[in-house]
Amino acid sequence: MRRKPSVTGEELLTPHEVSSLLGVPATAVRGWADIGRLTVIATPGGHRRYRASEVLMFLAAMPLTGPEVDEPAF
């Protein structure tokens, strides 16, 4: 299925798509939207959508997590 852009021409993502892209639960995406870290766009039916460009910028700004890499010993 081909995704239709919003009225502004930007691609919009569903909460599930955003959570998959960011590797977090959908509840985290909703929480970030609720506190203003992500802009949510409501569809006429009341569903949440997110601008793909904003989500990609958000992803780029996310800190990397995981185990620290040790420096090699010489």
PDB file of C-alpha atoms in Angstrom:
ATOM      1  CA  MET A   1       0.000   0.000   0.000  1.00  0.00           C
ATOM      2  CA  ARG A   2       1.342   3.409  -0.921  1.00  0.00           C
ATOM      3  CA  ARG A   3       1.329   5.927   1.918  1.00  0.00           C
ATOM      4  CA  LYS A   4      -0.387   9.218   1.229  1.00  0.00           C
ATOM      5  CA  PRO A   5       1.328  12.394   2.383  1.00  0.00           C
ATOM      6  CA  SER A   6      -0.421  14.815   4.684  1.00  0.00           C
ATOM      7  CA  VAL A   7      -1.971  18.034   3.428  1.00  0.00           C
ATOM      8  CA  THR A   8       1.453  19.673   3.827  1.00  0.00           C
ATOM      9  CA  GLY A   9       3.063  16.987   1.645  1.00  0.00           C
ATOM     10  CA  GLU A  10       4.938  15.319   4.497  1.00  0.00           C
ATOM     11  CA  GLU A  11       4.785  11.592   5.101  1.00  0.00           C
ATOM     12  CA  LEU A  12       2.964  10.699   8.318  1.00  0.00           C
ATOM     13  CA  LEU A  13       3.730   7.667  10.479  1.00  0.00           C
ATOM     14  CA  THR A  14       1.481   5.669  12.782  1.00  0.00           C
ATOM     15  CA  PRO A  15       2.424   5.210  16.444  1.00  0.00           C
ATOM     16  CA  HIS A  16       3.349   1.584  15.680  1.00  0.00           C
ATOM     17  CA  GLU A  17       5.672   2.650  12.853  1.00  0.00           C
ATOM     18  CA  VAL A  18       7.340   5.238  15.100  1.00  0.00           C
ATOM     19  CA  SER A  19       7.804   2.752  17.948  1.00  0.00           C
ATOM     20  CA  SER A  20       9.339   0.206  15.556  1.00  0.00           C
ATOM     21  CA  LEU A  21      11.662   2.804  14.070  1.00  0.00           C
ATOM     22  CA  LEU A  22      12.814   4.080  17.459  1.00  0.00           C
ATOM     23  CA  GLY A  23      12.911   0.658  19.117  1.00  0.00           C
ATOM     24  CA  VAL A  24      10.642   1.669  21.988  1.00  0.00           C
ATOM     25  CA  PRO A  25       7.105   0.727  23.057  1.00  0.00           C
ATOM     26  CA  ALA A  26       4.197   2.701  21.614  1.00  0.00           C
ATOM     27  CA  THR A  27       3.460   3.951  25.134  1.00  0.00           C
ATOM     28  CA  ALA A  28       6.828   5.758  25.108  1.00  0.00           C
ATOM     29  CA  VAL A  29       5.945   7.435  21.810  1.00  0.00           C
ATOM     30  CA  ARG A  30       2.586   8.523  23.244  1.00  0.00           C
ATOM     31  CA  GLY A  31       4.278   9.840  26.389  1.00  0.00           C
ATOM     32  CA  TRP A  32       6.822  11.858  24.388  1.00  0.00           C
ATOM     33  CA  ALA A  33       3.960  13.354  22.392  1.00  0.00           C
ATOM     34  CA  ASP A  34       2.026  14.139  25.566  1.00  0.00           C
ATOM     35  CA  ILE A  35       4.967  16.114  27.005  1.00  0.00           C
ATOM     36  CA  GLY A  36       5.738  17.831  23.695  1.00  0.00           C
ATOM     37  CA  ARG A  37       8.909  16.028  22.632  1.00  0.00           C
ATOM     38  CA  LEU A  38       7.139  14.819  19.464  1.00  0.00           C
ATOM     39  CA  THR A  39       4.422  16.685  17.603  1.00  0.00           C
ATOM     40  CA  VAL A  40       1.267  14.662  17.190  1.00  0.00           C
ATOM     41  CA  ILE A  41      -1.178  15.245  14.367  1.00  0.00           C
ATOM     42  CA  ALA A  42      -4.742  14.023  14.862  1.00  0.00           C
ATOM     43  CA  THR A  43      -6.515  12.520  11.887  1.00  0.00           C
ATOM     44  CA  PRO A  44     -10.191  13.371  11.318  1.00  0.00           C
ATOM     45  CA  GLY A  45     -10.976  10.042  13.006  1.00  0.00           C
ATOM     46  CA  GLY A  46      -8.916  10.964  16.077  1.00  0.00           C
ATOM     47  CA  HIS A  47      -5.909   8.732  15.365  1.00  0.00           C
ATOM     48  CA  ARG A  48      -2.380   9.932  16.139  1.00  0.00           C
ATOM     49  CA  ARG A  49       0.124  10.471  13.359  1.00  0.00           C
ATOM     50  CA  TYR A  50       3.701  11.775  13.445  1.00  0.00           C
ATOM     51  CA  ARG A  51       5.744  13.608  10.809  1.00  0.00           C
ATOM     52  CA  ALA A  52       8.412  11.263   9.415  1.00  0.00           C
ATOM     53  CA  SER A  53      10.943  14.102   9.145  1.00  0.00           C
ATOM     54  CA  GLU A  54      10.501  15.012  12.823  1.00  0.00           C
ATOM     55  CA  VAL A  55      10.758  11.377  13.933  1.00  0.00           C
ATOM     56  CA  LEU A  56      14.009  10.952  11.984  1.00  0.00           C
ATOM     57  CA  MET A  57      15.469  14.086  13.626  1.00  0.00           C
ATOM     58  CA  PHE A  58      14.340  12.751  17.010  1.00  0.00           C
ATOM     59  CA  LEU A  59      16.046   9.417  16.237  1.00  0.00           C
ATOM     60  CA  ALA A  60      19.289  11.159  15.285  1.00  0.00           C
ATOM     61  CA  ALA A  61      19.278  13.065  18.587  1.00  0.00           C
ATOM     62  CA  MET A  62      18.613   9.974  20.733  1.00  0.00           C
ATOM     63  CA  PRO A  63      21.568   8.917  22.866  1.00  0.00           C
ATOM     64  CA  LEU A  64      23.089   5.579  22.026  1.00  0.00           C
ATOM     65  CA  THR A  65      22.514   3.011  24.735  1.00  0.00           C
ATOM     66  CA  GLY A  66      24.134  -0.271  25.524  1.00  0.00           C
ATOM     67  CA  PRO A  67      27.297  -1.582  27.092  1.00  0.00           C
ATOM     68  CA  GLU A  68      30.307   0.665  27.024  1.00  0.00           C
ATOM     69  CA  VAL A  69      33.111  -0.376  24.728  1.00  0.00           C
ATOM     70  CA  ASP A  70      36.437  -0.858  26.526  1.00  0.00           C
ATOM     71  CA  GLU A  71      39.551   0.679  25.062  1.00  0.00           C
ATOM     72  CA  PRO A  72      41.952  -1.956  23.731  1.00  0.00           C
ATOM     73  CA  ALA A  73      44.917  -2.607  26.011  1.00  0.00           C
ATOM     74  CA  PHE A  74      48.332  -2.298  24.399  1.00  0.00           C
TER      75      PHE A  74
END
